[in-house]
Amino acid sequence: MAMEQLVPGDPRTIGDYRLLGRLGAGGMGQVYLARSGRGRTAAVKLVRRELAAQEEFRERFRLEVLAARRIGGQWTAPVLDADTEAAVPWVATGYVAGPALHTVVAQHGPLPERSTAVLASGLAHALTGIHAAGLIHRDLKPSNVLITIDGPRVIDFGIARALETVTDGGLTRTGALIGSPGFMSSEQIRGDRVTAACDVFCLGSVLVFAATGRLPFGTSGTGVHAQMYRIAQEEPSLDGVPGGLRDLVRDCLRKDPAERPGLPEVLERTAAARRPDSEPWLPAALVAQLGRHAVELLEYEQPGTDDAPDGPTTLTTAPAPPAPSRPSSR
């Protein structure tokens, strides 16, 4: 994950975390690379101020952080700390020292069959933990899958929903679809009720991308609405998906959620790829790049503390922003 320098207006600390640089921004807010007072590297996500002003969002954020704290295991980034009551709420997760799947495919090409099968197994493990905590991810896509030497990690529950709060299918109160075009499930497109099977569909789309570098239902370049129509109505294009994975991927991409395999079945059908020996799960060139990335992280420091751009010392004491006149459409 690329790191950028802090810019004017960025906080210097959030809670107990000293900010080192910018990791990126998503629909929920800005993400920073940070180190805790004890020296642990973390990714700290600061929500957007307009969202912080909405009590409905705050309540959902509280529920999701509470649920995410229950997610354990080696397949997700653990929640380290959070302040859901701050003027601008934030959450800190363990930093995963690895590039996103979309970056890996762009730089190295599609993954070989065994790597893709191990990816499927790791994602199924991650989703199992997420669902056990009462969450549906809803936005599993290559940018939310980080690749490490030890296996994949699933991140960003920014638009996840606690199962007990799901009452309106895949739509927000304003009617905006939740998810990323190209990796949304057919029920999200239709606005039907979303269940854990939604994540299985998204898993199938991610596997097609990992194995071929393409999407199963075309690209956004052909028009988002056309792409969404294909997801809801047409069969996926599986050209280039290895024969040993094609049936599994096709089953994950069934239009009817009830016809998709459960996560235990996905794990069973990919078990042969999880070899007990020490053979790396990734191609050698990619393993070497990941090793260099880990070294760079250890050496990384925000240069010139005295020369860093001006910004508030901390966000937790900032005044709450005024409530907008109407809810945000995003």
CSV table of C-alpha atoms in Angstrom, one decimal:
chain,number,residue,atom,x,y,z
A,1,MET,CA,0.0,0.0,0.0
A,2,ALA,CA,1.6,3.3,-1.1
A,3,MET,CA,2.3,5.9,1.5
A,4,GLU,CA,2.1,9.7,0.9
A,5,GLN,CA,3.3,12.6,3.1
A,6,LEU,CA,0.9,14.3,5.4
A,7,VAL,CA,-0.6,17.5,4.0
A,8,PRO,CA,-1.6,20.8,5.6
A,9,GLY,CA,-4.7,20.3,7.7
A,10,ASP,CA,-4.0,16.7,8.5
A,11,PRO,CA,-3.8,15.9,12.3
A,12,ARG,CA,-0.5,15.0,13.7
A,13,THR,CA,-1.9,12.6,16.3
A,14,ILE,CA,-5.2,10.7,16.7
A,15,GLY,CA,-5.7,9.4,20.2
A,16,ASP,CA,-2.5,7.6,21.2
A,17,TYR,CA,-1.4,7.3,17.5
A,18,ARG,CA,1.3,9.5,15.9
A,19,LEU,CA,0.6,9.8,12.2
A,20,LEU,CA,3.4,9.0,9.8
A,21,GLY,CA,1.7,9.4,6.4
A,22,ARG,CA,-1.4,8.9,4.2
A,23,LEU,CA,-2.4,5.5,3.1
A,24,GLY,CA,-5.4,6.5,1.0
A,25,ALA,CA,-9.1,7.5,1.3
A,26,GLY,CA,-12.3,5.6,1.0
A,27,GLY,CA,-16.0,6.3,1.1
A,28,MET,CA,-15.9,6.5,4.9
A,29,GLY,CA,-12.9,8.7,5.4
A,30,GLN,CA,-9.1,9.2,5.3
A,31,VAL,CA,-6.7,6.4,6.3
A,32,TYR,CA,-3.3,7.2,7.9
A,33,LEU,CA,-0.2,5.1,8.6
A,34,ALA,CA,0.5,5.6,12.3
A,35,ARG,CA,2.4,4.2,15.3
A,36,SER,CA,1.0,3.8,18.8
A,37,GLY,CA,2.8,5.0,21.9
A,38,ARG,CA,4.0,1.4,22.3
A,39,GLY,CA,5.5,1.4,18.8
A,40,ARG,CA,2.9,-0.7,17.0
A,41,THR,CA,2.3,0.2,13.4
A,42,ALA,CA,-1.4,0.8,12.6
A,43,ALA,CA,-3.8,2.0,10.0
A,44,VAL,CA,-6.0,4.7,11.5
A,45,LYS,CA,-9.2,5.6,9.6
A,46,LEU,CA,-10.8,9.0,10.4
A,47,VAL,CA,-14.4,9.3,9.2
A,48,ARG,CA,-15.6,12.1,7.1
A,49,ARG,CA,-16.9,15.1,9.0
A,50,GLU,CA,-20.2,15.1,7.2
A,51,LEU,CA,-20.8,11.5,8.3
A,52,ALA,CA,-19.7,12.3,11.8
A,53,ALA,CA,-22.5,14.9,12.0
A,54,GLN,CA,-25.1,12.2,11.3
A,55,GLU,CA,-26.3,10.4,14.4
A,56,GLU,CA,-27.6,7.5,12.4
A,57,PHE,CA,-24.1,6.9,11.0
A,58,ARG,CA,-22.6,7.2,14.4
A,59,GLU,CA,-24.8,4.6,15.9
A,60,ARG,CA,-24.0,2.2,13.0
A,61,PHE,CA,-20.3,3.0,13.4
A,62,ARG,CA,-20.5,2.1,17.1
A,63,LEU,CA,-22.2,-1.2,16.3
A,64,GLU,CA,-19.7,-2.1,13.6
A,65,VAL,CA,-16.7,-1.3,15.7
A,66,LEU,CA,-18.1,-3.4,18.5
A,67,ALA,CA,-18.7,-6.3,16.1
A,68,ALA,CA,-15.3,-5.9,14.3
A,69,ARG,CA,-13.5,-6.2,17.7
A,70,ARG,CA,-14.9,-9.7,17.9
A,71,ILE,CA,-13.2,-10.8,14.6
A,72,GLY,CA,-10.1,-12.7,15.3
A,73,GLY,CA,-7.7,-14.9,13.4
A,74,GLN,CA,-5.0,-14.4,10.9
A,75,TRP,CA,-7.1,-13.4,7.9
A,76,THR,CA,-8.2,-9.9,8.8
A,77,ALA,CA,-6.6,-6.8,10.2
A,78,PRO,CA,-7.5,-6.7,13.9
A,79,VAL,CA,-9.1,-3.7,15.5
A,80,LEU,CA,-6.6,-2.2,18.0
A,81,ASP,CA,-8.5,0.9,19.2
A,82,ALA,CA,-11.3,3.2,18.4
A,83,ASP,CA,-13.1,6.3,19.6
A,84,THR,CA,-16.7,6.2,18.4
A,85,GLU,CA,-17.7,9.2,20.6
A,86,ALA,CA,-15.0,11.6,19.4
A,87,ALA,CA,-16.1,14.8,17.5
A,88,VAL,CA,-14.7,13.0,14.4
A,89,PRO,CA,-14.8,9.2,15.1
A,90,TRP,CA,-11.9,7.0,14.2
A,91,VAL,CA,-10.8,3.4,14.3
A,92,ALA,CA,-7.3,1.9,14.3
A,93,THR,CA,-6.5,-1.5,12.9
A,94,GLY,CA,-3.3,-3.5,12.6
A,95,TYR,CA,-1.3,-2.4,9.6
A,96,VAL,CA,-0.9,-5.1,6.9
A,97,ALA,CA,2.4,-4.8,5.1
A,98,GLY,CA,1.3,-5.9,1.7
A,99,PRO,CA,-0.1,-4.5,-1.6
A,100,ALA,CA,-3.7,-4.8,-2.6
A,101,LEU,CA,-4.7,-7.6,-5.0
A,102,HIS,CA,-5.5,-5.1,-7.8
A,103,THR,CA,-1.9,-3.7,-7.5
A,104,VAL,CA,-0.4,-7.2,-7.6
A,105,VAL,CA,-2.4,-8.2,-10.7
A,106,ALA,CA,-1.5,-4.9,-12.4
A,107,GLN,CA,2.2,-5.3,-11.8
A,108,HIS,CA,2.7,-9.1,-12.0
A,109,GLY,CA,-0.3,-10.3,-14.0
A,110,PRO,CA,-3.0,-12.8,-13.0
A,111,LEU,CA,-2.1,-15.3,-10.2
A,112,PRO,CA,-1.4,-18.9,-11.1
A,113,GLU,CA,-4.1,-21.6,-10.3
A,114,ARG,CA,-2.7,-22.7,-7.0
A,115,SER,CA,-2.2,-19.1,-5.7
A,116,THR,CA,-5.8,-18.3,-6.7
A,117,ALA,CA,-7.1,-21.4,-4.9
A,118,VAL,CA,-5.1,-20.4,-1.7
A,119,LEU,CA,-6.6,-16.9,-2.1
A,120,ALA,CA,-10.1,-18.4,-2.2
A,121,SER,CA,-9.4,-20.4,0.9
A,122,GLY,CA,-8.0,-17.4,2.8
A,123,LEU,CA,-10.9,-15.2,1.8
A,124,ALA,CA,-13.3,-17.9,2.9
A,125,HIS,CA,-11.6,-18.1,6.3
A,126,ALA,CA,-11.8,-14.3,6.6
A,127,LEU,CA,-15.4,-14.1,5.7
A,128,THR,CA,-16.2,-16.9,8.1
A,129,GLY,CA,-14.8,-14.8,10.9
A,130,ILE,CA,-16.6,-11.7,9.7
A,131,HIS,CA,-19.9,-13.5,9.5
A,132,ALA,CA,-19.4,-15.1,12.9
A,133,ALA,CA,-19.1,-11.5,14.4
A,134,GLY,CA,-22.5,-10.6,12.9
A,135,LEU,CA,-21.2,-8.6,10.0
A,136,ILE,CA,-21.6,-8.9,6.2
A,137,HIS,CA,-18.7,-7.2,4.4
A,138,ARG,CA,-20.7,-6.2,1.3
A,139,ASP,CA,-17.7,-4.6,-0.4
A,140,LEU,CA,-15.2,-7.5,-1.0
A,141,LYS,CA,-13.1,-6.3,-3.9
A,142,PRO,CA,-9.4,-6.4,-5.0
A,143,SER,CA,-8.6,-3.1,-3.3
A,144,ASN,CA,-9.9,-4.6,0.0
A,145,VAL,CA,-7.8,-7.7,-0.2
A,146,LEU,CA,-4.1,-7.3,0.8
A,147,ILE,CA,-1.5,-9.8,-0.2
A,148,THR,CA,1.2,-11.0,2.2
A,149,ILE,CA,3.7,-13.7,2.2
A,150,ASP,CA,1.6,-15.6,4.8
A,151,GLY,CA,-1.7,-15.3,2.8
A,152,PRO,CA,-4.4,-12.8,2.0
A,153,ARG,CA,-5.9,-10.3,4.5
A,154,VAL,CA,-9.4,-8.7,4.2
A,155,ILE,CA,-9.6,-5.1,5.3
A,156,ASP,CA,-12.1,-2.2,5.3
A,157,PHE,CA,-15.4,-2.8,6.9
A,158,GLY,CA,-16.3,0.8,6.2
A,159,ILE,CA,-19.5,0.0,4.5
A,160,ALA,CA,-20.2,-3.3,6.2
A,161,ARG,CA,-23.5,-3.6,8.1
A,162,ALA,CA,-24.2,-5.2,11.4
A,163,LEU,CA,-26.7,-8.0,10.6
A,164,GLU,CA,-29.1,-6.8,13.3
A,165,THR,CA,-29.4,-3.5,11.5
A,166,VAL,CA,-30.1,-4.8,8.0
A,167,THR,CA,-33.7,-3.9,7.2
A,168,ASP,CA,-33.5,-2.4,3.8
A,169,GLY,CA,-31.7,-4.8,1.5
A,170,GLY,CA,-28.7,-3.3,-0.3
A,171,LEU,CA,-29.9,0.3,-0.2
A,172,THR,CA,-29.2,3.2,2.1
A,173,ARG,CA,-32.1,5.4,3.3
A,174,THR,CA,-31.3,7.7,0.4
A,175,GLY,CA,-31.5,4.9,-2.1
A,176,ALA,CA,-27.8,4.7,-2.8
A,177,LEU,CA,-26.5,1.3,-3.6
A,178,ILE,CA,-23.9,-0.1,-1.1
A,179,GLY,CA,-20.9,-1.7,-2.9
A,180,SER,CA,-18.5,-1.2,-5.8
A,181,PRO,CA,-19.8,-1.6,-9.4
A,182,GLY,CA,-18.2,-4.7,-10.9
A,183,PHE,CA,-17.9,-6.6,-7.6
A,184,MET,CA,-21.5,-6.2,-6.3
A,185,SER,CA,-23.8,-9.2,-5.9
A,186,SER,CA,-26.9,-9.7,-8.0
A,187,GLU,CA,-29.1,-9.0,-5.0
A,188,GLN,CA,-27.3,-5.8,-4.3
A,189,ILE,CA,-28.0,-4.7,-7.8
A,190,ARG,CA,-31.7,-5.6,-7.5
A,191,GLY,CA,-32.1,-4.0,-4.1
A,192,ASP,CA,-33.1,-7.3,-2.5
A,193,ARG,CA,-32.3,-8.2,1.1
A,194,VAL,CA,-28.6,-8.9,1.5
A,195,THR,CA,-27.4,-11.9,3.4
A,196,ALA,CA,-24.0,-13.6,4.0
A,197,ALA,CA,-24.4,-15.2,0.5
A,198,CYS,CA,-23.7,-11.7,-0.9
A,199,ASP,CA,-20.1,-12.0,0.2
A,200,VAL,CA,-19.8,-15.4,-1.6
A,201,PHE,CA,-20.9,-13.8,-4.9
A,202,CYS,CA,-18.3,-11.0,-4.4
A,203,LEU,CA,-15.7,-13.7,-3.6
A,204,GLY,CA,-16.4,-15.3,-7.0
A,205,SER,CA,-15.9,-12.0,-8.7
A,206,VAL,CA,-12.6,-11.4,-6.9
A,207,LEU,CA,-11.4,-14.9,-7.9
A,208,VAL,CA,-12.1,-14.2,-11.6
A,209,PHE,CA,-10.1,-11.0,-11.4
A,210,ALA,CA,-7.2,-12.7,-9.6
A,211,ALA,CA,-7.1,-15.5,-12.2
A,212,THR,CA,-7.6,-13.5,-15.3
A,213,GLY,CA,-7.1,-9.8,-14.6
A,214,ARG,CA,-10.7,-9.2,-15.8
A,215,LEU,CA,-14.1,-8.8,-14.3
A,216,PRO,CA,-16.7,-11.6,-14.8
A,217,PHE,CA,-19.4,-9.2,-16.1
A,218,GLY,CA,-17.4,-6.7,-18.2
A,219,THR,CA,-15.8,-3.4,-17.2
A,220,SER,CA,-17.1,-0.1,-16.1
A,221,GLY,CA,-15.7,1.3,-19.4
A,222,THR,CA,-18.8,-0.2,-21.1
A,223,GLY,CA,-21.0,1.8,-18.8
A,224,VAL,CA,-21.9,1.2,-15.2
A,225,HIS,CA,-25.6,0.5,-15.9
A,226,ALA,CA,-24.7,-2.1,-18.6
A,227,GLN,CA,-22.3,-3.7,-16.2
A,228,MET,CA,-25.0,-3.8,-13.4
A,229,TYR,CA,-27.5,-5.3,-15.8
A,230,ARG,CA,-25.1,-8.1,-16.7
A,231,ILE,CA,-24.5,-8.8,-13.0
A,232,ALA,CA,-28.3,-9.0,-12.4
A,233,GLN,CA,-29.3,-10.9,-15.6
A,234,GLU,CA,-26.5,-12.5,-17.5
A,235,GLU,CA,-24.1,-15.3,-17.0
A,236,PRO,CA,-20.4,-14.5,-16.1
A,237,SER,CA,-17.6,-14.7,-18.6
A,238,LEU,CA,-15.1,-17.3,-17.1
A,239,ASP,CA,-12.7,-17.4,-20.0
A,240,GLY,CA,-9.2,-17.8,-18.6
A,241,VAL,CA,-10.3,-19.1,-15.2
A,242,PRO,CA,-8.3,-22.4,-14.6
A,243,GLY,CA,-10.3,-25.5,-15.0
A,244,GLY,CA,-9.8,-26.6,-11.5
A,245,LEU,CA,-11.5,-23.5,-10.2
A,246,ARG,CA,-14.1,-22.8,-12.8
A,247,ASP,CA,-16.9,-24.8,-11.3
A,248,LEU,CA,-16.4,-23.3,-7.9
A,249,VAL,CA,-16.4,-19.8,-9.3
A,250,ARG,CA,-19.5,-20.4,-11.4
A,251,ASP,CA,-21.3,-21.7,-8.3
A,252,CYS,CA,-20.3,-18.6,-6.3
A,253,LEU,CA,-21.7,-16.4,-9.0
A,254,ARG,CA,-25.2,-18.0,-9.1
A,255,LYS,CA,-27.9,-15.4,-9.2
A,256,ASP,CA,-30.0,-17.1,-6.5
A,257,PRO,CA,-28.2,-16.7,-3.2
A,258,ALA,CA,-29.7,-20.0,-2.0
A,259,GLU,CA,-27.8,-21.8,-4.9
A,260,ARG,CA,-24.4,-20.6,-3.9
A,261,PRO,CA,-22.0,-22.7,-1.8
A,262,GLY,CA,-21.6,-21.9,1.9
A,263,LEU,CA,-18.2,-20.9,3.1
A,264,PRO,CA,-17.5,-24.4,4.6
A,265,GLU,CA,-18.0,-25.8,1.1
A,266,VAL,CA,-15.7,-23.3,-0.4
A,267,LEU,CA,-13.0,-24.3,2.2
A,268,GLU,CA,-13.6,-28.0,1.4
A,269,ARG,CA,-13.3,-27.4,-2.4
A,270,THR,CA,-10.0,-25.5,-2.0
A,271,ALA,CA,-8.4,-27.7,0.7
A,272,ALA,CA,-6.0,-29.4,-1.8
A,273,ALA,CA,-4.3,-26.1,-2.4
A,274,ARG,CA,-3.4,-25.6,1.2
A,275,ARG,CA,-0.2,-27.8,1.2
A,276,PRO,CA,1.4,-28.5,4.6
A,277,ASP,CA,4.9,-28.0,3.2
A,278,SER,CA,6.9,-24.8,3.2
A,279,GLU,CA,6.4,-24.0,-0.5
A,280,PRO,CA,5.3,-20.3,-0.9
A,281,TRP,CA,1.8,-19.7,-2.1
A,282,LEU,CA,2.9,-16.9,-4.5
A,283,PRO,CA,5.3,-16.8,-7.4
A,284,ALA,CA,8.9,-16.1,-6.5
A,285,ALA,CA,9.1,-12.6,-8.0
A,286,LEU,CA,6.1,-11.5,-5.9
A,287,VAL,CA,7.5,-13.1,-2.7
A,288,ALA,CA,10.7,-11.0,-3.3
A,289,GLN,CA,8.7,-7.8,-3.8
A,290,LEU,CA,6.8,-8.4,-0.6
A,291,GLY,CA,10.0,-8.9,1.3
A,292,ARG,CA,11.3,-5.6,0.1
A,293,HIS,CA,8.1,-3.9,1.0
A,294,ALA,CA,8.3,-5.2,4.6
A,295,VAL,CA,11.9,-3.9,4.9
A,296,GLU,CA,10.8,-0.4,3.6
A,297,LEU,CA,8.1,-0.3,6.2
A,298,LEU,CA,10.6,-0.9,9.0
A,299,GLU,CA,12.7,1.9,7.7
A,300,TYR,CA,9.9,4.3,7.0
A,301,GLU,CA,9.7,7.5,9.1
A,302,GLN,CA,7.9,10.7,8.5
A,303,PRO,CA,10.9,13.0,7.6
A,304,GLY,CA,11.5,16.3,9.3
A,305,THR,CA,9.1,16.5,12.2
A,306,ASP,CA,9.8,20.2,12.5
A,307,ASP,CA,9.2,20.7,8.8
A,308,ALA,CA,6.0,18.8,8.6
A,309,PRO,CA,2.9,20.7,7.3
A,310,ASP,CA,0.8,22.5,9.8
A,311,GLY,CA,-2.2,20.7,11.1
A,312,PRO,CA,-4.1,20.3,14.4
A,313,THR,CA,-2.2,18.5,17.1
A,314,THR,CA,-5.0,16.1,17.7
A,315,LEU,CA,-8.5,15.4,16.3
A,316,THR,CA,-10.2,14.2,19.5
A,317,THR,CA,-10.6,17.7,20.9
A,318,ALA,CA,-11.9,19.3,17.7
A,319,PRO,CA,-15.5,20.7,17.9
A,320,ALA,CA,-18.2,18.6,16.3
A,321,PRO,CA,-19.3,19.9,12.9
A,322,PRO,CA,-22.8,21.3,12.4
A,323,ALA,CA,-25.4,18.9,11.2
A,324,PRO,CA,-26.2,19.2,7.5
A,325,SER,CA,-29.6,20.2,6.4
A,326,ARG,CA,-30.3,16.8,4.9
A,327,PRO,CA,-28.5,13.4,4.9
A,328,SER,CA,-25.6,12.8,2.6
A,329,SER,CA,-26.4,10.7,-0.5
A,330,ARG,CA,-23.3,8.7,0.0
